[in-house]
mmCIF file of C-alpha atoms and ligand atoms in Angstrom:
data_model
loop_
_atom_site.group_PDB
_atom_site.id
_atom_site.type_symbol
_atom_site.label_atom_id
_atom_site.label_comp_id
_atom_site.label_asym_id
_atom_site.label_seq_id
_atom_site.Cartn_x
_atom_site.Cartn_y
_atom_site.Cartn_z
ATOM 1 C CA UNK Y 1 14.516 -9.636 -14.847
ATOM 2 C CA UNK Y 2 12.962 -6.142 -14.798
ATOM 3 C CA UNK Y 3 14.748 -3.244 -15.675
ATOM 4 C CA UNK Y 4 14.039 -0.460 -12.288
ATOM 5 C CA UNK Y 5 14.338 2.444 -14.886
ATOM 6 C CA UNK Y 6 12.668 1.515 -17.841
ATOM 7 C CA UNK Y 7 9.422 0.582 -15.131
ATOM 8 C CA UNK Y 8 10.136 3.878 -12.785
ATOM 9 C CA UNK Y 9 9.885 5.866 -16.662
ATOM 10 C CA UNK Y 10 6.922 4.133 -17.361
ATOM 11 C CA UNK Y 11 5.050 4.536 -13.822
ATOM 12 C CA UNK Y 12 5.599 8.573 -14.230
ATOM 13 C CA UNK Y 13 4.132 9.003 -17.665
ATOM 14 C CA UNK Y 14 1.224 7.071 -15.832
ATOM 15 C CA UNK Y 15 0.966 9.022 -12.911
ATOM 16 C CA UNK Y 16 0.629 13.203 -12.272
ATOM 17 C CA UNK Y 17 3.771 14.775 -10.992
ATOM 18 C CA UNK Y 18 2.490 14.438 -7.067
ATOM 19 C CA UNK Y 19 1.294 11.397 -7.258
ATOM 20 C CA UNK Y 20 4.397 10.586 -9.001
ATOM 21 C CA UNK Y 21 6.739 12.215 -6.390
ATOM 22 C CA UNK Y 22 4.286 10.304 -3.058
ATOM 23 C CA UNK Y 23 5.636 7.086 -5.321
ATOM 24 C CA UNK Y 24 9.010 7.880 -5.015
ATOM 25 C CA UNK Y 25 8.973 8.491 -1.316
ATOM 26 C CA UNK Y 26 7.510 5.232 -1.089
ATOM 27 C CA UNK Y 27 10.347 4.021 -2.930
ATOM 28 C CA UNK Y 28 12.762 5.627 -1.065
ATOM 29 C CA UNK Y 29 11.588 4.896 2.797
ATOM 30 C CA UNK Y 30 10.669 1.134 1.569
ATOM 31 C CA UNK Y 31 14.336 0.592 0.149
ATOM 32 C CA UNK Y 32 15.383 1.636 3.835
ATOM 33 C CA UNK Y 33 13.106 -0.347 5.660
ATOM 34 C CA UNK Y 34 14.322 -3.171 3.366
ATOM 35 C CA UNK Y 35 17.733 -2.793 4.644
ATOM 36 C CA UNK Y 36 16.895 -2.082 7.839
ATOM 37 C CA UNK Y 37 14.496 -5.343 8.044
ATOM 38 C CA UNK Y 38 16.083 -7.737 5.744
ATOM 39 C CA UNK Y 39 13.822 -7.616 3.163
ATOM 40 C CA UNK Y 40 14.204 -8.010 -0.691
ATOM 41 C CA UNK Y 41 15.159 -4.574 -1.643
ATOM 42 C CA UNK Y 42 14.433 -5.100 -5.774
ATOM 43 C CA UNK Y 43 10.874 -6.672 -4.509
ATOM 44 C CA UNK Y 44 10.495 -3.568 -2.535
ATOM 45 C CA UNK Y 45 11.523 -1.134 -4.934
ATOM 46 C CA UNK Y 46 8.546 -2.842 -7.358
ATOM 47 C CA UNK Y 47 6.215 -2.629 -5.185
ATOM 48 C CA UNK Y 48 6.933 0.601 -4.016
ATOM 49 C CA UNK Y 49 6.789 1.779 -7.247
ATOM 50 C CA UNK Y 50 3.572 0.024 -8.796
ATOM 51 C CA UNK Y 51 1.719 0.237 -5.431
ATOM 52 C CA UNK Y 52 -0.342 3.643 -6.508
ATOM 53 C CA UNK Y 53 -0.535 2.396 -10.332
ATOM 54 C CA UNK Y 54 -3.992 2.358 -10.003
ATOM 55 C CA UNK Y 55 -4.855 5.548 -7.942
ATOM 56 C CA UNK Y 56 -6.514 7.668 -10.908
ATOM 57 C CA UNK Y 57 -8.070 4.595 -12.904
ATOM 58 C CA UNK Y 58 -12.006 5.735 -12.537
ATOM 59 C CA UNK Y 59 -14.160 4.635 -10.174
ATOM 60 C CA UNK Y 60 -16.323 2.017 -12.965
ATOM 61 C CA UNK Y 61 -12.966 0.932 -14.550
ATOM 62 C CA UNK Y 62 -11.669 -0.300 -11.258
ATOM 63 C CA UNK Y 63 -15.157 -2.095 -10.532
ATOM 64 C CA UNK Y 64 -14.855 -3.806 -13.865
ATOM 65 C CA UNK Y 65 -11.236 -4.898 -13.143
ATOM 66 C CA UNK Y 66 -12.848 -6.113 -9.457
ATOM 67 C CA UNK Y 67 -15.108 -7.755 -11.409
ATOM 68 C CA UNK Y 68 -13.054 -9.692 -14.095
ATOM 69 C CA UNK Y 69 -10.680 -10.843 -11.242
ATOM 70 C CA UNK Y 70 -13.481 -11.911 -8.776
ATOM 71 C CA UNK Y 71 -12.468 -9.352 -6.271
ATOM 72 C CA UNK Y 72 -16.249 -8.029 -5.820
ATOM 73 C CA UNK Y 73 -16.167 -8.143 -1.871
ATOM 74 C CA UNK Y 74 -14.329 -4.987 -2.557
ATOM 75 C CA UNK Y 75 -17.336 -2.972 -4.165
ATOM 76 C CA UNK Y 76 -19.496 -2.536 -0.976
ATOM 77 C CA UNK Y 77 -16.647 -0.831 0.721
ATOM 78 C CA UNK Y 78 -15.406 2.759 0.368
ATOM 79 C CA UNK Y 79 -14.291 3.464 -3.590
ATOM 80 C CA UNK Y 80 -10.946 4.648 -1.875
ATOM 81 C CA UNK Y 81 -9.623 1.227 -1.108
ATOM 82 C CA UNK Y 82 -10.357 -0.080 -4.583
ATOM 83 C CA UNK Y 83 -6.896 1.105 -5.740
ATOM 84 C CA UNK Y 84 -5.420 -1.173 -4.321
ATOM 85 C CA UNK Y 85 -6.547 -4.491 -5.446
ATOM 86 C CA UNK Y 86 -7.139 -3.108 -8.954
ATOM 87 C CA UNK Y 87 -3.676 -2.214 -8.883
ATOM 88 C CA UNK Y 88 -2.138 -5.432 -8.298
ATOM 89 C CA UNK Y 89 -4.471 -6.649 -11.566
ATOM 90 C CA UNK Y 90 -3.254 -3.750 -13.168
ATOM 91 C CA UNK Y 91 0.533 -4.917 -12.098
ATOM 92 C CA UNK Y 92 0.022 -8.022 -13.258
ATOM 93 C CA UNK Y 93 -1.531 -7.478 -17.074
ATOM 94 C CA UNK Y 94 0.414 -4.349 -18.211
ATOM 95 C CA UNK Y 95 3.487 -4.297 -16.013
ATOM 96 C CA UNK Y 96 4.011 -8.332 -16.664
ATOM 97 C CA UNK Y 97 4.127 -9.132 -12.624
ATOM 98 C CA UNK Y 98 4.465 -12.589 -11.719
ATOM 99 C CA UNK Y 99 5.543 -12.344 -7.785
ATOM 100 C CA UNK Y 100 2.735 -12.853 -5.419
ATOM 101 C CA UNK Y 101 4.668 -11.554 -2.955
ATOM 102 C CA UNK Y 102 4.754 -8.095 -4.784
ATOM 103 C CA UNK Y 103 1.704 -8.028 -5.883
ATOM 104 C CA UNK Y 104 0.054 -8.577 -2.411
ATOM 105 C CA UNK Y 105 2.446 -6.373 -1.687
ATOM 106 C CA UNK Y 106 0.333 -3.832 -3.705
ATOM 107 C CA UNK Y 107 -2.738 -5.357 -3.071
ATOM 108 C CA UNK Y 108 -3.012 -4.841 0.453
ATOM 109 C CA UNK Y 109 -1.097 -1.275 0.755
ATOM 110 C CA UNK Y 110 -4.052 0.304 1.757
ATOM 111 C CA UNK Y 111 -6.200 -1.882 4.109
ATOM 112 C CA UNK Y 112 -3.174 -4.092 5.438
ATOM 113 C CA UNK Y 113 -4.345 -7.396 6.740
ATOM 114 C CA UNK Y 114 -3.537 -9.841 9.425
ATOM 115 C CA UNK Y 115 -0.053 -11.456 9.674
ATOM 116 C CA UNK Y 116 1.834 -9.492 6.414
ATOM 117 C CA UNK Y 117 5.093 -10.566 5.306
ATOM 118 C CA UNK Y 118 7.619 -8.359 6.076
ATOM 119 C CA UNK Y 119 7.284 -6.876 1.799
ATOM 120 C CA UNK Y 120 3.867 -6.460 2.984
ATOM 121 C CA UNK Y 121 3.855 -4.664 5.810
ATOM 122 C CA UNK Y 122 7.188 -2.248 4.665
ATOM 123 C CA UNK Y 123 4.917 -0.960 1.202
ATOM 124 C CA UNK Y 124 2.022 -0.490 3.841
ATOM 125 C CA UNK Y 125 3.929 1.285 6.351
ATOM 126 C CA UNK Y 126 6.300 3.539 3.614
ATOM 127 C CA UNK Y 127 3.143 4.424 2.169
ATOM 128 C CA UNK Y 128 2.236 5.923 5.254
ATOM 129 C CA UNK Y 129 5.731 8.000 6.685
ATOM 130 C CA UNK Y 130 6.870 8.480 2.974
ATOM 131 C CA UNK Y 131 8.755 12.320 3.159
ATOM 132 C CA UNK Y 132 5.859 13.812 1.783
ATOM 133 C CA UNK Y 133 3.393 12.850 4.514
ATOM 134 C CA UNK Y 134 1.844 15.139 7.795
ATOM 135 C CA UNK Y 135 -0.846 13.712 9.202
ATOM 136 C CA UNK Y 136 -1.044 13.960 13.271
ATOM 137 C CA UNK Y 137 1.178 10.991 14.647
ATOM 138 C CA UNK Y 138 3.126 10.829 11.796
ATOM 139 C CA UNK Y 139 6.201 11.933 13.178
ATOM 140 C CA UNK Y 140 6.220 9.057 16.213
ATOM 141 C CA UNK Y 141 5.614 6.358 13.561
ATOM 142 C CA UNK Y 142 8.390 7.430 11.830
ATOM 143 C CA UNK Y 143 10.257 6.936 15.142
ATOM 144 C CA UNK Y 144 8.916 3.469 15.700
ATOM 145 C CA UNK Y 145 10.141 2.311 11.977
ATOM 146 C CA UNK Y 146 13.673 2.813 13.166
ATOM 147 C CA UNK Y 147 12.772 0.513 15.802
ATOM 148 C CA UNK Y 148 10.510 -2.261 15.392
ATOM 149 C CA UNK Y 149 8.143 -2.907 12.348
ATOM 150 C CA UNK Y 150 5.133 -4.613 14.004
ATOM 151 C CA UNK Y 151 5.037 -1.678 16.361
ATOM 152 C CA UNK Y 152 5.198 1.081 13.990
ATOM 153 C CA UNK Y 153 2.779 -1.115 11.581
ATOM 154 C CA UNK Y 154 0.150 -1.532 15.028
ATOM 155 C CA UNK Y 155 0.196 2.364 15.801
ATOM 156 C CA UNK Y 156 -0.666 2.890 11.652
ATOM 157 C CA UNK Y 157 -3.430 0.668 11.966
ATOM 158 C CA UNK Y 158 -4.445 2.216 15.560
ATOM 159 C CA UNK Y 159 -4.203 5.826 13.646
ATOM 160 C CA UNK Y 160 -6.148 4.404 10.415
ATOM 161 C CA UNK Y 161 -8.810 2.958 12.528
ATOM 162 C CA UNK Y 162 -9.241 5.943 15.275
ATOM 163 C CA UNK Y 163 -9.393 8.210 12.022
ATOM 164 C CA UNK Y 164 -11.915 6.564 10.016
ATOM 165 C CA UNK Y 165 -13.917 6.035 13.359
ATOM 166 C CA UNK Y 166 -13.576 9.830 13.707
ATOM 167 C CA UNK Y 167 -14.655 10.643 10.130
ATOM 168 C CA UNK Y 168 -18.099 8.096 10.883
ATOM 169 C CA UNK Y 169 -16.537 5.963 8.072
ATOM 170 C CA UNK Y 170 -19.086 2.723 8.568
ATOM 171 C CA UNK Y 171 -17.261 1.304 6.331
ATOM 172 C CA UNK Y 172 -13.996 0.259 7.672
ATOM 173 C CA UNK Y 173 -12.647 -3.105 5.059
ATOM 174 C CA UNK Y 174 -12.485 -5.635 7.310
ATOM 175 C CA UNK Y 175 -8.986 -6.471 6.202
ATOM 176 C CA UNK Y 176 -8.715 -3.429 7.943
ATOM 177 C CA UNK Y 177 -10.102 -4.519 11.103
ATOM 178 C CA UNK Y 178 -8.621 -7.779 11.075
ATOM 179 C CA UNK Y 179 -4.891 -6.117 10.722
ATOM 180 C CA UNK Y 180 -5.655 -4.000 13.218
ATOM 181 C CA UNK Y 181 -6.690 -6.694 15.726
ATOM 182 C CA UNK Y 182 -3.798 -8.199 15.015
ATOM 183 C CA UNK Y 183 -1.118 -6.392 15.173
ATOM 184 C CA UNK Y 184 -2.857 -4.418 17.959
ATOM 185 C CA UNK Y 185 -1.245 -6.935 20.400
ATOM 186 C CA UNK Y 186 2.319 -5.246 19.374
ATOM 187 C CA UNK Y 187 1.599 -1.826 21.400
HETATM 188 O O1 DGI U 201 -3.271 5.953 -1.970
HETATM 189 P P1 DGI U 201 -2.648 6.778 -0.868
HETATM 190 O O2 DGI U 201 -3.324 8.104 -0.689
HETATM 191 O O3 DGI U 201 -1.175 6.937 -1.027
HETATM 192 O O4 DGI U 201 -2.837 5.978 0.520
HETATM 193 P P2 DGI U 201 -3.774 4.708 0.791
HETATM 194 O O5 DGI U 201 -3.722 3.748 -0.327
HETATM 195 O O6 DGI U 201 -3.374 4.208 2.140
HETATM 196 O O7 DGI U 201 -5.232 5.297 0.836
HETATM 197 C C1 DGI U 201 -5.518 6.107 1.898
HETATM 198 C C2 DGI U 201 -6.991 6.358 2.005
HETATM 199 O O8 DGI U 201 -7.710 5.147 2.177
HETATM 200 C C3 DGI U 201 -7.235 7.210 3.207
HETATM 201 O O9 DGI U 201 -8.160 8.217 2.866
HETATM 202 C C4 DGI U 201 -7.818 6.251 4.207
HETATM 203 C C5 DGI U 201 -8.508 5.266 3.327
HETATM 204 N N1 DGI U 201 -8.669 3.935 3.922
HETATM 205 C C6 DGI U 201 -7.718 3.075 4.355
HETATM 206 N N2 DGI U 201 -8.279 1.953 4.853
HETATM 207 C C7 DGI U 201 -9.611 2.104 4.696
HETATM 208 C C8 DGI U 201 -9.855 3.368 4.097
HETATM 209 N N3 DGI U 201 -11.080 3.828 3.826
HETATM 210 C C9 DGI U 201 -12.118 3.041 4.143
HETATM 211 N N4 DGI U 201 -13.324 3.489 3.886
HETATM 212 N N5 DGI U 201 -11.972 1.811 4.725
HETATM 213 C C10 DGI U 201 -10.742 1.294 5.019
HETATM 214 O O10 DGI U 201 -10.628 0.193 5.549
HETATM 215 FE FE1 FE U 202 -2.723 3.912 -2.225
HETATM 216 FE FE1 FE U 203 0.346 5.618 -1.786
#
């Protein structure tokens, strides 16, 4: 059994104070989604709280944890999605993780992917309408949580996609891609 307190102390000496606070409105909006969807809430609340763990690892570091863990199909994408993986490695050998679940959980926060469990697709989605977000649309997803999780997970992806298309991001993951055409058929 983990002890919630002793790993939330432990995940803010790791983090800065923002970073630390976007992590516990993750937290926070995943434990409601959780009740709201039927969804392991201590799970949740692990993955909620180790989903950023890797956020300020440096770029190499996280290429060399890609690397031990034969994740390289990761390094010819955008060094912003690398967090994510590396953080479920990083879960797993200092924060003693066993659950695939959570640590898939983690390891696709960022890029989503096709058919997520319903862990999976709450840490992607919290991430996203946490408190501390306000990004254009934010505020209609936020609406759509209270309603259905596919659809408020399909307008993300439709948002995530349209604004990396906007930025002339080539380099879309195709987890990415393949979650959005996917869950696309829920709007
Ligand atoms: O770590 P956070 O800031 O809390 O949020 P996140 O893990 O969802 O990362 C968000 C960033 O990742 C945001 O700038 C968009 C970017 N992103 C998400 N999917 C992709 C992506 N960037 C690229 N290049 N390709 C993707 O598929
Ligand atoms: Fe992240
Ligand atoms: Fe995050």
């Amino acid at each position: 059994m983990i002890d919630l307190n002793t790993l939330k102390l432990k995940v803010k000496e790791q983090l800065p104070t923002k970073r630390y606070d976007h992590t516990l409105g993750v937290v926070t909006t995943s434990i409601e989604l959780a009740n709201r969807y039927q969804a392991p809430v201590e799970s949740v609340q692990i993955a909620a709280l180790l989903h950023d763990i890797a956020k300020y690892v440096p770029n190499d570091r996280l290429k060399e944890l890609l690397e031990q863990a034969n994740e390289t199909q990761y390094l010819t994408y955008s060094p912003l999605v690398w967090h994510a993986p590396a953080g479920a490695i990083v879960a797993k050998k200092d924060y003693q993780i066993e659950d695939l679940e959570i640590l898939n959980a983690i390891k696709y926060h960022t890029t989503g992917k096709a058919a997520m469990t319903t862990l999976e697709k709450i840490v992607f989605l919290a991430d996203y309408i946490e408190p501390g977000r306000s990004q254009p649309g934010v505020e209609r997803i936020r609406q759509l949580a209270t309603e259905d999780l596919n659809v408020a997970v399909a307008q993300t992806l439709s948002d995530t996609v349209a604004y990396l298309g906007a930025k002339g991001n080539g380099d879309i993951h195709p987890d990415t891609l393949a979650a959005y055409e996917y869950y696309r058929q829920y709007l």
